[in-house]
């Protein structure tokens, strides 16, 4: 009889920051130049499902491997290796303390991972991917580690991944120690604290971004004359106002800080030498649209934010769906992918957008994603590795 | 016999800043938050011709008037009035000191002004306009005022106009006094000190800009968290490096500061709340084109700068005309307006631009202007007011 195949599966969510992570003070440990804060998005719309497995029957010659969306993925990189090393060390400590435990830390890891959203969504999936990888292996190894402790490990895989180990509203505290042992995530509030938060993603381009965020943020740190001001004064203030806005469930300051911090981040990119531009004319049209929607509503009902790419993420509250989604739905038309029919059915066009803005959006937005705040990683019964250790074909 | 019509005519140049003026510390006196530095452009390509006239025979009922490009222009605004008041006061002082002088300060002013470049060029003409207005009236009044003294007056009409009272390379010193008496322009170097400086303007849009610079800069001062850093540290350093680069005729640092300062200025616009965007995708393509031209040349041969609009101004040295103009000429094609045939004839396509960049430029640049560094205001023999006081029809 073959050796047992140990398996654990988990899902992990995507998160979109409202106070941005941009800049590393240590590129190896992924230690940031500033704290950041994000909203975890619902996994029914955007999630990674990962199964981690190990077995004494796995040929040592193959070593560890990772199958990502059906394709073999290189695990020899320093970041994946750091996660494997940290998790194995913790398992080895358990095994040393209790000799009755199977020596999982010595077995090759076979990992299979799948996203439920098309790459065409143009959303960075590395955060959900590394969060799921770390959570799945931690479950496989039955580590007694808290999400914050696991966030220390996921951070070394992909900085923003540390925030995907929690649901709801999540802060990544930059920390101050050289070894990074205090640079971890914690939960500002559960999704249930403010469950009405929604997000509409306008996918302006599926094209791979010009400058990778890893290289882009290092260029900004090295060359932007305005960057120090952002990390020393602007971000700490944005973090404080944002945390209070979330505690108070107060959308107006949440929205203003979200928009201001996105602007500040992209301003430091434009001040980088040579300048980095992630937004395009379609992105800027989305900003004008949000301004026009808020002006027409007479109050702040929508907030834009942009990561290292042209896609707009627009936060709003469920009660304002018609004001926000209704406007975009009627401008973009029902033909493009991503509308939830039950949600957009019967929505009236509330704000009539300026003609130039409307035509730029109509011509430049290829699809939308309708989602909202959601929970953190979930243990899954669905395994992507069969009991005999073979990847599940789907 | 009718009373004599006194006349004086002058031309004044356009200037394009390489260290930008953005922000007023006093909106009435046009006192800036930072010093700035510009290159005066040749008047054969871009200039305002203005005739100032006065006569006891001009009906007092009409008061002062200004004919701008054939259209009556409002002179009741505070800025034009400030210039008239300051100049009349200086003339009145001369008349008080020498009773034999005609009392020109008491006569209505009739002013006729024309630009030699189409409004379609999308270039701010207020600098040349106010410089010519002030210089022409000062000549009419035979004021013994230096260009720097006149720059104090022109500054109150339009801030950057103070730099158009000099040729070559011109600094506007922000000054520190509340009454603005030390906020004036001076000449860093004559055009003849570094006559090889050329400028290629890529007109990306003739459309009127969204946010006027007067209102835009005040929004930036009021809301940008990064702006203080720019005016306190970034600009003073850029001014120092730029002045030395001009003294040394050293294009590489001239180019780097020009590009960095333009980036810094537009970064503070993007950090304004709500954000201000003057550049569009065509502007950004021009930046990439300059980067590709410099990379292909293996040295810095071109520098971009953008004012409060999408047009790119590209500085280069005469010896590098083929590397810079040759590349743009072959991408944009000879059909669009503005190429100087003697200058582009026989230019080879030197750098092959990235396809996306080339198509954005080809589709978005409507005309070009080929010019270079030039002299300051010139006394003109051509009058736009006839001896009998009637505007000259042309």
XYZ file of C-alpha atoms in Angstrom, chain B residues 88-356:
269
model
C 0.601 106.120 -15.414
C 1.930 106.810 -11.890
C 5.512 106.624 -13.146
C 4.702 108.898 -16.107
C 2.905 111.357 -13.816
C 6.034 111.558 -11.648
C 8.116 112.499 -14.704
C 5.566 115.116 -15.718
C 5.542 116.581 -12.202
C 9.325 116.838 -12.260
C 9.377 118.431 -15.729
C 6.318 120.601 -16.510
C 7.455 120.911 -20.139
C 6.520 117.284 -20.740
C 3.148 116.570 -22.428
C 0.616 115.200 -19.901
C 0.389 111.749 -21.480
C -0.585 110.254 -18.096
C -3.924 112.069 -18.325
C -4.827 110.883 -21.822
C -6.876 107.762 -22.699
C -4.788 104.820 -23.885
C -5.683 103.064 -27.126
C -3.773 99.804 -27.493
C -3.714 97.406 -30.438
C -2.074 94.015 -30.097
C -1.559 91.047 -32.427
C 0.037 87.614 -32.093
C 1.937 86.106 -35.027
C 0.913 82.595 -34.006
C -2.514 80.959 -34.312
C -4.511 80.471 -31.126
C -4.682 76.932 -32.473
C -1.119 76.585 -31.285
C -2.644 76.207 -27.840
C 0.184 78.216 -26.312
C -0.480 80.567 -23.424
C -0.035 84.022 -24.988
C -0.706 86.023 -21.822
C 3.002 86.213 -20.966
C 3.962 87.759 -24.307
C 0.780 89.860 -24.259
C 1.336 91.538 -20.906
C 5.084 91.930 -21.509
C 4.369 93.727 -24.803
C 1.607 95.828 -23.214
C 3.868 97.026 -20.398
C 6.915 97.541 -22.615
C 4.900 99.489 -25.224
C 3.285 101.824 -22.686
C 6.647 102.306 -20.924
C 8.162 103.324 -24.268
C 5.184 105.569 -25.050
C 5.695 107.255 -21.681
C 9.476 107.326 -22.162
C 9.963 105.803 -18.705
C 13.600 105.334 -17.639
C 12.658 101.928 -16.202
C 14.891 98.878 -16.448
C 13.452 95.575 -17.718
C 13.547 94.277 -14.140
C 11.542 97.278 -12.938
C 9.033 96.751 -15.741
C 8.912 93.052 -14.817
C 7.447 94.096 -11.467
C 4.560 95.689 -13.359
C 4.089 92.945 -15.955
C 4.054 90.377 -13.135
C 0.846 91.951 -11.838
C -0.751 91.401 -15.234
C 0.320 87.775 -15.616
C 2.936 86.164 -13.416
C 5.007 84.549 -16.143
C 4.856 87.773 -18.216
C 7.648 89.159 -16.037
C 10.035 86.660 -17.649
C 9.122 87.804 -21.191
C 10.768 91.219 -20.622
C 14.166 89.575 -21.158
C 15.667 87.424 -23.875
C 17.696 84.282 -23.401
C 17.598 82.521 -20.038
C 15.500 84.295 -17.430
C 14.887 83.819 -13.706
C 11.904 85.125 -11.788
C 13.073 85.592 -8.192
C 10.116 84.986 -5.895
C 11.245 87.615 -3.403
C 10.090 87.845 0.181
C 8.476 91.252 0.674
C 4.721 91.500 1.242
C 4.386 94.342 -1.282
C 6.105 92.273 -3.972
C 8.736 94.921 -4.618
C 11.447 92.240 -4.768
C 9.521 89.674 -6.850
C 10.965 90.381 -10.290
C 12.802 88.846 -13.209
C 16.463 89.038 -14.112
C 18.535 87.627 -16.928
C 20.577 84.517 -16.132
C 22.228 84.621 -19.564
C 21.780 86.289 -22.937
C 20.505 84.177 -25.827
C 23.972 84.681 -27.347
C 25.563 82.909 -24.349
C 23.994 79.598 -25.464
C 22.433 80.266 -28.879
C 22.266 76.596 -29.915
C 19.212 75.913 -27.743
C 16.236 74.760 -29.841
C 12.636 73.935 -29.006
C 10.192 71.677 -30.835
C 6.595 72.124 -29.715
C 4.253 69.179 -30.275
C 0.728 70.602 -30.235
C -1.325 67.756 -28.762
C -4.528 69.705 -28.476
C -5.845 73.111 -29.421
C -8.702 72.623 -26.972
C -8.912 75.110 -24.125
C -7.476 73.512 -21.010
C -9.911 72.193 -18.416
C -8.665 74.009 -15.343
C -7.193 77.492 -15.805
C -3.699 77.763 -14.379
C -4.773 80.597 -12.077
C -7.458 78.471 -10.449
C -5.479 75.247 -10.753
C -2.430 76.520 -8.920
C -4.565 77.852 -6.088
C -6.267 74.461 -5.714
C -2.828 72.830 -5.555
C -1.600 75.263 -2.891
C -4.758 74.633 -0.871
C -5.035 70.834 -1.126
C -1.826 69.074 -2.216
C -0.001 67.394 0.675
C 3.159 67.157 -1.440
C 3.245 70.785 -2.635
C 5.149 72.230 0.356
C 7.980 69.782 -0.255
C 8.177 70.951 -3.873
C 8.407 74.661 -3.094
C 10.623 74.354 -0.008
C 13.172 71.828 -1.216
C 12.677 70.618 -4.796
C 12.460 73.950 -6.631
C 15.326 75.737 -4.830
C 17.618 72.827 -5.715
C 16.359 72.758 -9.322
C 16.977 76.517 -9.631
C 20.571 76.166 -8.431
C 21.413 73.236 -10.718
C 19.668 74.873 -13.681
C 21.504 78.203 -13.334
C 24.851 76.430 -13.236
C 23.918 74.216 -16.221
C 23.097 77.351 -18.223
C 26.301 79.143 -17.155
C 28.285 76.036 -18.138
C 26.233 75.410 -21.321
C 25.877 71.839 -20.043
C 22.853 70.240 -21.719
C 22.677 67.000 -19.673
C 21.891 68.662 -16.307
C 19.768 71.312 -18.089
C 17.717 68.476 -19.580
C 17.435 66.406 -16.415
C 16.237 69.324 -14.277
C 13.832 70.390 -17.043
C 12.248 66.932 -17.138
C 12.303 66.380 -13.377
C 10.775 69.775 -12.646
C 7.992 69.245 -15.179
C 7.310 65.835 -13.611
C 7.322 67.349 -10.113
C 4.908 70.117 -11.120
C 2.449 67.685 -12.750
C 2.810 65.347 -9.761
C 1.576 68.103 -7.438
C -1.325 68.661 -9.863
C -2.191 64.940 -9.640
C -1.944 65.235 -5.834
C -4.407 68.149 -5.837
C -7.875 67.308 -4.531
C -9.773 66.849 -6.769
C -6.806 65.942 -8.996
C -5.828 68.137 -11.941
C -4.572 66.432 -15.099
C -3.058 68.555 -17.879
C -1.232 65.769 -19.693
C -3.032 63.098 -21.715
C -1.972 59.814 -23.333
C -0.413 61.748 -26.241
C 1.642 63.830 -23.792
C 2.879 60.674 -22.092
C 3.759 59.198 -25.483
C 5.933 62.282 -26.104
C 7.739 61.582 -22.811
C 8.380 57.969 -23.848
C 9.575 59.169 -27.268
C 12.124 61.514 -25.659
C 13.307 58.684 -23.396
C 13.691 56.394 -26.408
C 15.536 59.070 -28.414
C 17.974 59.649 -25.529
C 18.459 55.914 -25.032
C 19.149 55.392 -28.742
C 21.603 58.303 -28.775
C 23.403 56.940 -25.731
C 23.357 60.450 -24.212
C 20.808 63.100 -23.301
C 19.937 64.966 -26.501
C 16.323 65.972 -25.731
C 14.286 67.183 -22.748
C 10.494 67.399 -22.443
C 8.502 69.913 -20.444
C 4.742 70.502 -20.148
C 2.917 73.612 -18.990
C -0.736 73.602 -17.906
C -1.829 71.704 -21.008
C -1.044 68.593 -23.065
C 1.445 70.194 -25.495
C 5.008 68.912 -25.255
C 7.876 71.380 -25.546
C 11.067 69.526 -26.387
C 14.386 71.302 -25.879
C 17.462 70.131 -27.791
C 20.714 71.564 -29.180
C 21.062 72.555 -32.839
C 23.743 69.897 -33.430
C 21.274 67.162 -32.433
C 18.505 68.307 -34.781
C 18.595 65.118 -36.814
C 18.445 62.849 -33.758
C 15.479 64.721 -32.276
C 13.553 66.424 -35.076
C 14.386 63.693 -37.586
C 12.706 61.124 -35.375
C 9.526 63.150 -34.825
C 9.346 64.336 -38.436
C 9.308 60.805 -39.796
C 6.792 59.595 -37.189
C 4.398 62.538 -37.550
C 4.798 62.956 -41.287
C 5.299 66.106 -43.324
C 1.588 66.846 -43.795
C 0.974 68.557 -40.474
C 1.628 72.289 -40.108
C 4.734 73.808 -38.626
C 7.725 72.016 -40.118
C 10.434 74.334 -41.483
C 11.291 72.745 -44.785
C 14.877 73.980 -44.804
C 15.353 72.465 -41.359
C 13.694 69.078 -41.926
C 14.733 68.572 -45.539
C 16.935 65.496 -45.734
C 16.642 64.583 -42.055
C 16.948 60.821 -41.680
C 14.716 58.854 -39.294
C 17.246 58.201 -36.544
C 15.351 56.512 -33.706
C 12.570 54.045 -34.457
C 9.999 54.650 -31.735
C 8.021 51.932 -29.985
C 4.879 51.207 -32.022
C 2.366 52.288 -29.388
